[in-house]
XYZ file of C-alpha atoms in Angstrom:
706
model
C -9.031 -36.415 4.327
C -10.387 -35.200 8.103
C -12.975 -36.870 9.872
C -16.768 -35.761 10.127
C -17.385 -33.135 13.287
C -19.850 -34.176 15.860
C -22.093 -31.260 14.374
C -21.974 -33.362 11.010
C -22.675 -36.816 12.640
C -25.372 -35.187 14.828
C -26.856 -33.621 11.833
C -26.951 -36.765 10.080
C -29.083 -38.421 12.524
C -31.362 -35.834 12.631
C -31.867 -36.079 9.066
C -32.919 -39.548 9.367
C -35.785 -38.230 11.934
C -33.730 -38.754 15.420
C -33.815 -35.946 17.574
C -30.642 -35.368 19.143
C -28.792 -33.384 22.222
C -25.433 -33.208 23.188
C -23.685 -34.751 26.226
C -20.782 -33.491 28.326
C -17.457 -34.345 26.494
C -16.200 -37.733 28.173
C -19.620 -38.523 29.814
C -23.160 -39.743 29.164
C -24.471 -36.633 31.177
C -26.695 -34.167 29.217
C -25.389 -30.777 28.806
C -29.029 -28.989 28.485
C -31.312 -28.133 31.547
C -33.797 -30.889 30.860
C -31.578 -33.506 29.547
C -32.900 -35.554 26.623
C -36.247 -33.864 26.674
C -34.618 -30.873 25.189
C -33.402 -33.164 22.115
C -34.268 -31.485 18.657
C -33.690 -32.025 15.028
C -33.609 -28.501 14.083
C -30.525 -27.705 12.240
C -30.066 -23.816 14.111
C -30.433 -25.454 17.364
C -27.869 -28.070 16.617
C -25.218 -25.680 14.973
C -25.842 -23.575 18.514
C -25.004 -26.409 20.523
C -22.063 -27.982 18.638
C -20.750 -24.660 18.264
C -20.751 -23.761 21.349
C -19.302 -27.555 22.621
C -17.707 -28.903 19.291
C -16.650 -31.956 21.235
C -19.914 -32.744 22.986
C -21.243 -36.396 22.982
C -24.056 -37.287 21.191
C -27.245 -38.321 22.645
C -30.632 -39.618 21.234
C -33.778 -40.190 23.113
C -35.114 -43.961 22.575
C -38.724 -42.835 22.130
C -40.337 -45.132 19.919
C -37.376 -47.667 20.190
C -36.441 -50.462 22.145
C -32.467 -50.718 22.718
C -31.423 -53.842 24.229
C -27.950 -52.804 26.163
C -25.799 -55.668 27.094
C -22.980 -54.950 29.311
C -19.061 -56.192 29.518
C -17.267 -58.153 27.027
C -17.917 -61.270 28.571
C -21.764 -61.056 29.145
C -23.472 -64.156 26.803
C -26.708 -63.427 27.049
C -29.014 -64.327 25.510
C -26.651 -67.838 25.547
C -28.980 -69.891 22.868
C -27.378 -69.515 19.415
C -30.790 -68.787 17.680
C -31.920 -66.068 20.038
C -28.192 -64.819 19.495
C -28.954 -64.536 15.781
C -32.179 -63.130 16.200
C -30.835 -59.969 17.943
C -28.286 -59.638 15.091
C -31.469 -58.999 12.838
C -31.334 -55.332 14.868
C -31.563 -52.267 12.780
C -28.323 -51.154 14.104
C -25.754 -52.312 16.774
C -23.313 -50.670 18.598
C -20.086 -51.637 20.503
C -19.946 -49.440 23.646
C -16.502 -48.086 25.238
C -16.589 -51.101 27.952
C -17.110 -53.896 25.014
C -20.913 -54.078 25.751
C -23.552 -53.858 22.610
C -26.563 -51.740 21.837
C -29.407 -53.342 19.734
C -31.655 -51.091 18.248
C -35.093 -51.979 17.519
C -38.376 -50.081 16.683
C -40.862 -50.591 18.996
C -43.919 -52.269 18.427
C -47.212 -50.521 18.222
C -49.481 -50.788 21.223
C -46.416 -51.760 23.872
C -45.841 -49.657 26.611
C -42.636 -51.082 28.033
C -40.491 -49.086 30.535
C -36.917 -48.605 30.703
C -35.541 -51.342 33.198
C -31.901 -52.285 34.774
C -31.095 -56.038 34.964
C -34.664 -57.368 34.621
C -34.031 -59.219 31.356
C -30.682 -60.774 33.017
C -27.817 -59.356 34.715
C -26.206 -56.966 32.870
C -28.636 -56.558 30.574
C -30.927 -53.360 30.368
C -33.803 -52.112 28.186
C -34.269 -48.728 26.937
C -37.160 -47.511 25.365
C -39.633 -44.312 25.952
C -37.947 -42.449 28.706
C -34.736 -43.341 28.221
C -31.650 -42.408 26.045
C -28.523 -43.770 24.579
C -25.118 -42.290 23.437
C -24.073 -43.167 20.101
C -20.913 -43.023 17.815
C -18.370 -41.508 17.754
C -18.825 -40.537 21.396
C -16.376 -41.130 23.925
C -16.275 -41.899 27.594
C -13.357 -42.959 29.659
C -11.082 -42.181 26.410
C -12.807 -44.803 24.460
C -15.169 -44.843 21.432
C -18.772 -45.699 20.978
C -18.789 -47.319 17.286
C -21.224 -48.743 14.938
C -20.712 -52.592 13.710
C -19.567 -52.871 10.292
C -22.507 -52.896 7.957
C -24.926 -52.063 11.050
C -24.868 -48.333 11.356
C -27.748 -46.406 12.472
C -28.879 -45.349 8.627
C -32.344 -46.119 8.649
C -35.316 -43.638 10.066
C -37.206 -45.491 13.138
C -40.288 -46.663 10.984
C -37.914 -48.539 8.594
C -36.164 -50.399 11.572
C -37.188 -54.115 12.429
C -39.241 -55.104 15.434
C -37.740 -57.214 18.148
C -37.880 -61.042 17.953
C -41.208 -62.527 19.214
C -39.393 -64.192 21.980
C -37.955 -60.708 23.492
C -41.514 -59.389 22.936
C -43.187 -62.234 24.928
C -40.315 -62.042 27.725
C -41.008 -58.145 28.034
C -44.527 -58.404 28.038
C -44.046 -60.765 30.827
C -41.319 -58.828 33.025
C -43.432 -55.338 32.506
C -47.394 -55.948 31.356
C -49.244 -52.801 30.400
C -51.524 -52.678 33.295
C -49.193 -53.828 36.100
C -47.164 -51.657 38.634
C -43.522 -51.466 38.228
C -41.706 -54.216 39.820
C -39.234 -53.560 42.907
C -36.232 -53.062 40.769
C -38.249 -50.365 38.979
C -39.335 -48.944 41.905
C -35.445 -48.768 43.192
C -33.720 -48.227 40.084
C -36.416 -45.931 38.048
C -36.296 -45.467 34.712
C -32.525 -46.187 34.496
C -31.464 -42.985 32.875
C -28.199 -41.413 34.324
C -27.898 -39.342 37.482
C -25.849 -36.414 37.116
C -23.752 -34.616 39.417
C -25.560 -32.689 41.485
C -28.264 -34.987 42.048
C -26.601 -38.114 43.257
C -26.608 -37.747 46.697
C -30.075 -36.714 46.831
C -31.048 -39.405 44.680
C -29.404 -42.116 46.703
C -30.728 -40.626 50.047
C -34.158 -40.928 48.510
C -34.326 -44.388 47.293
C -32.400 -45.354 50.431
C -35.146 -43.593 52.817
C -37.699 -45.406 50.566
C -36.226 -48.714 51.380
C -35.553 -47.848 55.198
C -39.361 -47.327 55.403
C -39.672 -50.939 54.766
C -37.231 -52.192 57.378
C -34.455 -52.680 55.088
C -30.857 -52.463 56.922
C -27.695 -51.125 56.355
C -26.130 -53.976 54.599
C -29.060 -53.983 52.332
C -29.310 -50.436 51.646
C -25.543 -50.493 50.486
C -26.086 -53.525 48.060
C -28.922 -51.765 46.481
C -26.885 -48.437 46.567
C -23.945 -49.678 45.161
C -25.606 -51.106 42.094
C -27.852 -47.691 41.383
C -24.440 -46.111 41.844
C -22.396 -47.853 39.260
C -24.928 -48.386 36.683
C -26.649 -44.666 36.975
C -24.693 -42.496 38.599
C -22.398 -40.441 36.322
C -19.463 -40.178 37.498
C -20.211 -42.653 40.231
C -19.609 -41.420 43.715
C -17.004 -43.155 45.750
C -17.422 -46.249 47.453
C -17.019 -44.307 51.050
C -19.343 -41.848 49.764
C -22.360 -44.409 49.544
C -21.259 -46.036 52.604
C -21.793 -42.535 54.354
C -25.277 -42.250 52.617
C -26.309 -45.712 53.769
C -24.805 -45.598 57.120
C -26.698 -42.100 57.809
C -30.078 -43.122 56.534
C -30.006 -46.727 58.736
C -29.444 -44.481 61.785
C -33.038 -43.514 61.639
C -35.889 -45.984 62.624
C -38.502 -47.296 59.694
C -41.132 -45.303 61.478
C -39.233 -42.051 61.694
C -38.860 -42.079 58.074
C -42.326 -42.501 57.496
C -43.108 -40.022 59.967
C -40.497 -37.352 58.082
C -42.190 -38.516 54.341
C -45.709 -37.667 55.582
C -45.118 -34.719 57.675
C -42.840 -33.408 54.685
C -39.866 -32.774 56.494
C -37.906 -35.590 54.587
C -35.289 -33.491 52.978
C -34.734 -31.765 56.431
C -34.077 -35.196 58.074
C -31.449 -36.165 55.480
C -30.108 -32.823 54.996
C -26.334 -33.931 55.933
C -26.534 -36.398 53.454
C -27.871 -34.527 50.421
C -25.688 -31.763 50.585
C -22.312 -31.274 48.918
C -22.785 -33.524 46.155
C -19.645 -32.868 44.120
C -17.909 -34.639 41.201
C -16.207 -36.952 43.170
C -12.783 -36.742 41.366
C -10.751 -40.171 41.905
C -7.551 -40.055 43.384
C -5.303 -41.364 40.207
C -2.853 -42.152 43.121
C 1.043 -41.324 43.050
C 2.720 -41.400 39.677
C 3.716 -44.707 38.230
C 7.060 -45.796 37.784
C 6.531 -46.251 33.650
C 5.672 -42.240 33.629
C 9.461 -42.016 35.048
C 11.021 -43.441 31.908
C 12.282 -41.362 29.565
C 14.853 -42.664 27.144
C 18.182 -41.256 26.618
C 19.767 -38.233 28.754
C 16.870 -38.298 31.138
C 17.080 -41.621 32.378
C 20.804 -41.534 32.273
C 21.080 -38.173 34.416
C 18.174 -39.880 36.574
C 19.873 -43.239 37.095
C 23.368 -41.357 37.877
C 21.162 -39.055 40.331
C 19.773 -41.940 42.092
C 23.415 -44.350 42.313
C 24.881 -41.145 44.211
C 21.927 -40.259 46.297
C 22.619 -40.980 50.068
C 18.835 -41.523 50.414
C 17.607 -42.465 46.649
C 14.179 -41.038 45.531
C 13.030 -41.676 41.812
C 10.455 -38.594 41.644
C 13.273 -36.363 42.677
C 15.865 -37.672 40.438
C 13.619 -37.806 37.504
C 12.092 -33.988 38.025
C 15.857 -32.861 37.959
C 16.676 -34.754 35.412
C 13.917 -33.337 33.409
C 14.470 -29.694 34.237
C 18.001 -30.167 33.131
C 17.093 -31.645 29.619
C 14.838 -28.559 29.542
C 17.254 -25.743 30.121
C 20.117 -27.432 28.147
C 17.608 -27.561 24.934
C 16.249 -24.076 25.876
C 16.335 -21.455 22.908
C 17.485 -24.334 20.440
C 14.509 -26.536 19.851
C 10.814 -26.023 19.175
C 8.115 -28.224 17.633
C 5.546 -27.504 14.700
C 3.467 -25.361 17.197
C 6.361 -23.230 18.493
C 5.976 -24.909 21.623
C 9.650 -24.535 23.721
C 11.177 -26.726 26.853
C 10.855 -24.165 29.293
C 9.221 -25.912 32.364
C 8.209 -25.457 35.833
C 8.495 -28.551 37.728
C 7.587 -28.312 41.541
C 8.569 -31.894 43.460
C 6.961 -32.089 46.964
C 9.191 -34.219 49.620
C 9.292 -34.280 53.288
C 12.478 -32.932 55.215
C 15.105 -35.526 55.075
C 14.175 -37.189 51.628
C 16.974 -35.665 50.072
C 15.600 -32.920 48.134
C 18.853 -31.146 47.185
C 20.706 -34.048 45.884
C 19.148 -33.558 42.338
C 20.194 -29.718 42.792
C 23.663 -30.549 43.099
C 23.954 -33.048 40.374
C 22.525 -30.692 38.120
C 25.118 -27.895 39.130
C 27.778 -30.175 38.799
C 26.957 -31.311 35.289
C 26.425 -27.826 34.079
C 29.628 -26.659 35.608
C 31.461 -29.584 33.732
C 29.728 -28.441 30.515
C 30.590 -24.785 31.454
C 27.326 -23.792 31.868
C 27.314 -22.780 35.573
C 26.325 -19.152 34.861
C 23.095 -20.695 34.038
C 21.938 -21.707 37.363
C 19.804 -19.378 39.777
C 18.936 -20.406 43.029
C 16.341 -17.831 44.528
C 13.474 -15.220 43.498
C 14.646 -11.582 45.160
C 12.229 -10.142 43.203
C 10.192 -9.636 39.835
C 12.830 -7.279 38.644
C 15.677 -9.399 39.342
C 14.300 -12.138 37.767
C 14.219 -9.725 34.673
C 17.763 -8.703 35.006
C 19.069 -12.285 35.273
C 17.377 -13.372 31.962
C 18.918 -10.290 30.495
C 22.075 -11.438 31.090
C 21.516 -15.227 30.806
C 18.681 -15.876 28.432
C 18.422 -19.346 29.246
C 18.322 -20.050 32.834
C 17.503 -22.641 35.475
C 16.304 -21.622 39.005
C 16.779 -24.308 41.739
C 14.336 -22.871 44.397
C 13.675 -24.571 47.732
C 10.580 -23.946 50.084
C 8.860 -22.649 47.417
C 5.287 -22.973 49.024
C 6.430 -19.566 51.452
C 6.060 -17.586 47.835
C 2.486 -19.125 47.124
C 1.336 -18.936 50.575
C 1.893 -15.279 50.247
C 0.720 -15.004 47.028
C -2.630 -16.621 47.796
C -3.353 -14.514 50.917
C -2.592 -11.167 48.711
C -0.104 -9.779 51.516
C 2.714 -9.450 49.411
C 3.264 -7.256 46.547
C 6.679 -8.223 46.180
C 5.931 -11.994 45.543
C 2.830 -11.203 43.426
C 5.492 -9.354 41.297
C 7.880 -12.492 41.227
C 4.635 -14.876 40.286
C 3.971 -12.328 37.622
C 7.229 -12.244 36.103
C 7.311 -16.049 36.144
C 4.090 -16.121 34.172
C 5.024 -13.721 31.768
C 8.417 -15.404 31.010
C 6.551 -18.543 30.823
C 4.655 -16.859 28.277
C 7.346 -15.282 26.510
C 9.371 -18.482 25.741
C 8.420 -18.163 21.521
C 8.812 -14.267 21.174
C 10.194 -11.111 22.910
C 9.995 -10.103 26.486
C 10.089 -6.180 26.750
C 11.803 -5.250 29.945
C 10.922 -2.321 32.266
C 12.141 1.058 31.256
C 15.420 2.439 33.243
C 16.510 6.044 33.602
C 18.130 7.457 30.805
C 18.092 3.713 29.030
C 16.380 2.887 26.068
C 13.956 -0.332 26.385
C 15.463 -3.498 25.614
C 14.411 -6.840 24.961
C 15.050 -10.244 25.681
C 14.519 -12.691 22.739
C 12.956 -15.775 23.360
C 13.668 -16.439 27.079
C 13.872 -19.590 28.552
C 13.248 -19.836 32.176
C 13.051 -23.146 33.739
C 12.126 -23.902 37.434
C 12.994 -26.717 39.734
C 11.226 -26.234 43.098
C 10.863 -28.224 45.836
C 8.589 -27.989 48.802
C 7.184 -30.002 51.884
C 3.944 -31.250 50.939
C 2.240 -30.245 54.086
C 3.272 -26.679 53.624
C 2.464 -26.526 50.214
C -1.068 -27.827 50.510
C -1.643 -25.791 53.155
C -0.518 -22.793 50.940
C -3.164 -23.512 48.212
C -5.958 -21.063 47.928
C -8.939 -20.596 45.127
C -7.163 -17.642 44.285
C -3.724 -19.519 43.492
C -5.761 -22.358 41.504
C -6.933 -19.649 39.109
C -4.540 -17.009 38.326
C -2.515 -19.451 36.147
C 0.743 -20.204 37.876
C -0.402 -23.401 39.191
C -1.708 -24.336 35.773
C 1.750 -23.995 34.591
C 3.263 -26.037 37.128
C 4.141 -29.870 36.939
C 3.511 -31.069 40.372
C 5.165 -34.603 40.999
C 4.862 -35.863 44.907
C 7.800 -38.158 46.061
C 7.351 -41.437 47.520
C 9.238 -41.101 50.953
C 12.744 -41.389 52.101
C 15.136 -44.196 50.430
C 17.121 -46.624 51.961
C 20.158 -44.841 53.258
C 23.515 -45.950 51.975
C 27.194 -45.079 51.764
C 29.863 -44.912 49.277
C 27.972 -43.122 46.809
C 30.236 -40.893 45.280
C 31.223 -41.779 41.493
C 32.368 -39.706 38.499
C 29.914 -38.232 35.809
C 29.519 -40.566 33.200
C 31.005 -39.590 30.139
C 27.830 -39.790 28.201
C 26.286 -37.501 30.388
C 29.002 -35.063 29.888
C 29.010 -35.541 26.221
C 25.466 -34.928 25.939
C 25.563 -31.588 28.110
C 28.605 -30.351 26.264
C 26.670 -31.225 22.842
C 23.771 -28.526 23.856
C 25.965 -26.142 25.219
C 27.801 -25.692 21.788
C 24.723 -26.368 19.502
C 23.967 -23.318 17.890
C 21.239 -24.172 15.150
C 20.385 -21.650 12.312
C 22.660 -19.357 10.645
C 22.768 -16.258 13.308
C 26.637 -16.090 13.290
C 27.921 -14.404 16.442
C 24.466 -12.900 17.268
C 23.178 -16.689 17.907
C 22.921 -16.391 21.820
C 20.958 -13.015 21.562
C 18.743 -13.827 18.656
C 18.782 -17.887 18.130
C 16.950 -19.566 15.162
C 15.802 -22.970 17.034
C 15.756 -25.979 15.090
C 12.357 -27.237 14.458
C 11.750 -30.816 15.374
C 9.073 -32.686 13.196
C 6.767 -35.271 14.223
C 5.354 -38.283 12.806
C 1.770 -38.882 11.250
C 0.811 -41.195 13.898
C 2.122 -38.717 16.579
C -0.266 -36.062 14.953
C -3.132 -38.357 15.701
C -1.996 -39.037 19.310
C -1.893 -35.107 19.655
C -5.030 -34.796 18.406
C -6.880 -37.207 20.752
C -4.874 -35.397 23.758
C -6.092 -32.130 22.589
C -9.786 -33.555 22.191
C -9.568 -35.147 25.941
C -8.000 -31.969 27.455
C -10.814 -29.738 25.542
C -13.511 -32.256 26.966
C -12.497 -31.884 30.464
C -12.049 -27.902 29.936
C -15.701 -28.170 28.805
C -16.993 -30.192 31.676
C -15.201 -27.838 34.253
C -17.112 -25.156 32.430
C -20.271 -26.788 32.801
C -19.548 -27.677 36.256
C -18.320 -23.913 37.271
C -15.154 -25.374 38.229
C -12.747 -22.392 37.652
C -9.593 -24.445 38.973
C -10.588 -27.465 36.604
C -10.727 -24.786 33.721
C -7.461 -23.345 34.294
C -5.508 -26.071 34.767
C -6.947 -28.309 31.904
C -6.525 -25.307 29.673
C -3.046 -25.879 30.137
C -2.852 -29.733 29.695
C -2.470 -29.867 25.933
C 0.073 -27.365 25.783
C 2.306 -29.166 28.848
C 1.714 -32.428 26.444
C 3.269 -30.904 23.841
C 6.295 -29.536 25.426
C 7.156 -33.166 27.366
C 6.867 -34.676 23.921
C 9.704 -32.264 22.835
C 11.769 -33.138 25.821
C 11.141 -37.004 24.990
C 12.440 -36.562 21.575
C 15.433 -34.505 21.918
C 16.380 -36.856 25.108
C 16.130 -39.992 22.809
C 18.174 -38.762 20.240
C 19.718 -35.104 20.129
C 21.365 -35.418 16.956
C 18.424 -36.231 14.851
C 15.514 -35.693 17.068
C 11.743 -36.961 15.851
C 8.544 -36.762 17.908
C 7.016 -40.247 17.433
C 3.888 -41.887 18.979
C 5.688 -43.098 21.726
C 6.884 -39.857 22.583
C 3.500 -38.095 22.244
C 1.459 -41.182 24.189
C 3.575 -40.940 26.845
C 3.500 -36.996 27.132
C -0.136 -37.257 27.392
C -0.108 -40.066 30.029
C 1.915 -38.310 32.031
C 0.226 -34.741 31.915
C -3.500 -36.631 32.053
C -2.273 -38.552 35.461
C -0.275 -35.164 36.792
C -3.507 -33.036 36.124
C -5.725 -35.152 37.756
C -3.834 -35.944 40.933
C -3.395 -32.036 41.018
C -7.252 -31.379 40.716
C -7.981 -34.299 43.443
C -5.221 -33.081 45.973
C -6.677 -29.498 45.307
C -10.256 -30.284 45.975
C -9.223 -31.796 49.412
C -6.923 -29.119 50.351
C -7.465 -25.773 48.522
C -9.339 -23.263 50.407
C -11.460 -20.205 49.325
C -10.067 -18.237 51.956
C -8.295 -17.883 55.013
C -11.125 -18.904 57.059
C -12.392 -22.069 54.931
C -8.528 -22.763 55.281
C -8.785 -23.073 58.958
C -11.976 -24.870 58.878
C -10.174 -27.309 56.670
C -7.120 -27.699 59.218
C -9.454 -28.399 62.180
C -11.226 -31.152 60.441
C -7.918 -32.639 59.313
C -6.586 -32.539 63.166
C -9.734 -34.162 64.326
C -9.300 -36.323 61.616
C -5.740 -37.466 62.888
C -6.889 -37.792 66.346
C -9.749 -40.143 65.606
C -7.605 -42.217 63.370
C -5.339 -42.912 66.409
C -7.946 -42.822 69.470
C -11.048 -43.683 68.048
C -14.328 -42.009 69.082
C -12.308 -40.723 71.976
C -13.401 -36.648 72.551
C -10.260 -34.685 71.656
C -9.545 -32.053 74.387
C -9.818 -28.511 73.460
C -6.482 -27.563 75.094
C -4.900 -30.018 72.820
C -6.532 -28.301 69.818
C -5.554 -24.983 70.782
C -1.739 -26.217 71.623
C -1.730 -27.323 67.740
C -3.708 -24.488 66.330
C -2.964 -21.556 68.286
C -5.464 -19.323 66.851
C -7.495 -16.264 68.965
C -10.464 -17.005 71.036
C -12.728 -15.536 68.596
C -11.085 -17.700 65.710
C -11.721 -20.938 67.479
C -15.284 -19.993 68.344
C -16.221 -18.595 64.814
C -14.457 -21.907 63.292
C -16.225 -24.261 65.757
C -19.603 -22.822 65.392
C -19.408 -22.968 61.668
C -18.230 -26.646 61.738
C -21.359 -26.915 64.067
C -23.908 -25.530 61.836
C -22.368 -27.707 59.099
C -22.823 -31.142 61.092
C -19.251 -31.986 60.885
C -17.899 -31.887 64.687
C -19.755 -32.235 67.814
C -18.732 -30.144 71.018
C -19.283 -30.324 74.150
C -18.408 -29.853 78.066
C -17.263 -32.773 79.482
C -15.511 -33.304 83.319
C -12.805 -35.988 83.721
C -11.862 -37.461 87.147
C -13.960 -37.291 89.939
C -13.054 -33.759 90.915
C -12.133 -32.425 87.500
C -13.013 -28.920 86.035
C -15.512 -29.354 83.000
C -13.359 -28.747 79.988
C -14.539 -28.256 76.106
C -14.350 -31.309 73.991
C -14.615 -31.897 70.150
C -14.886 -34.923 67.823
C -15.748 -35.568 64.284
C -19.784 -36.778 63.240
C -20.214 -39.443 61.415
C -20.544 -37.572 58.074
C -17.220 -35.968 58.798
C -15.502 -39.293 59.680
C -16.821 -40.945 56.665
C -15.534 -38.072 54.484
C -11.856 -38.301 56.447
C -11.788 -42.167 55.646
C -11.663 -42.751 59.485
C -14.575 -45.057 60.030
């Protein structure tokens, strides 16, 4: 029996008289323009919202309610057992994703309490008129809101109990009707979430208000850190909050007061309030546990490490993964007809040993009689097509793939455009047929279920410099699994070892495996084995799909085409990886288990978030934007080495040999954006004046140099 949809559950709340509104999937941020003020109990409006965003979280305004929000598993407030029992009489009790609780009461008549943060006690907030809560079955951070058994919100507001008398007395004491807001309320407002797009501006206003009264940078930072963690959705990075506090603290209190009085407050703090972006967290390098796939993949990975002059786990894993993908190409599929064709790109600096994993793959395929399944370069789109016609399952092992991406990103080379176009077509044709181009005096022919696998390598710096907005959205990068290597391993001698028999047996098994009953046509028109999945694995897949769909919607709402393109492929990648996990673990009787699905989902989520984080910092909207970022990066490197010393222009020009006009255009843009300082300086007693650059405080904080 399927679970009720979000629309069904939102409608149930509305039938009880609670107005509802949609929030961005996976967050507490409203989708609607006016937030909870747009809440409605109109069935047609709700159907419109949740038809457009079926995985949207459900928000309910707390008008007429009193909700006590206790944060954290370890929060024991109110401490007294009798008072704790009183709270348990609430009309509804919810468990929040972080282990907190929501106690829902009806607000007594005549009370004009306000929302507050931490006034009742540390980690205890109040939601009433002017606020809202997110309710079950909404999710944040991949965890779910849920009602305590027997304490769900099943009564209309008029039938909910009022809060216990002692709580009423405390709330009256903290926020009497006739009084002005306390200091905490003045700072933290009504405690509603601050969405992306408003975070920098809101924190700057709060800091400016406190600076007017003489508060220093440490005090500003303490207050902003609390607001950021409790209200910003998602929170800004610690470095960004420090940047805001430092920028506001530069101004004297009287300067801030004059700015407010003369209405040029926003102008003064323009460098702080602009560029409020989602602040994607960095998931970091791929963790060791995600490089563990039982069976064949781990065996090949370990053999690659054992024989490498400089062992590198990520490269070894990437090679083993793509080898398994090729061996099972056109021979297995899952319940959704996903195949094993993968495009994997490993990033490693020169000298790390990028070629060793490729050599191991070549040796294994040779021993298995499959040497003709290897390709080493992309000459042209037509060349790829011809190669797949002769060998429908092919593993291309290509170094320096960043050069291809750079030319495509700059849209300067039709030949390279054709290569990427062909790779896209082959990827999508794996479960179908690919119709080849027409040739003179020949009938058009097809390739049935082509399996093109890619194991590419590139130098990280060159790869990131090749990124562009065009590349991020054309679909190719969205299909890649990008794995960053950790550095050069410890060198060693005497690494020659024979290929283990278990690896050769597995490779030969796949070479001889002919599923279905196609006879002599098995190689041309195969019937892949359908690998089943357990019911538990199906549940995991559904959760993966919902998370990916939610991230796609979030990207759509934030007008982030790169995020949309990459999250759109996340579920498909997870299905393919789970299939590879299953056949690696047991080739004779493969089964997709919850372990396979969970690993695949975790792997893809980490890889996707890392890709988006790196793209945010490196991808350029245009060639000019790329130059702008390169100059900022160079000045950041200089500052990390020399502190606040100015960088001579001649050094800049040596590293960035652009034309004079290009330097002037980039410099003028960064000066207008208040990201660099530039000026004429004279060195020595008789030195000639020269041009010097350095980062501003704002840019230095963004580059992580201060």
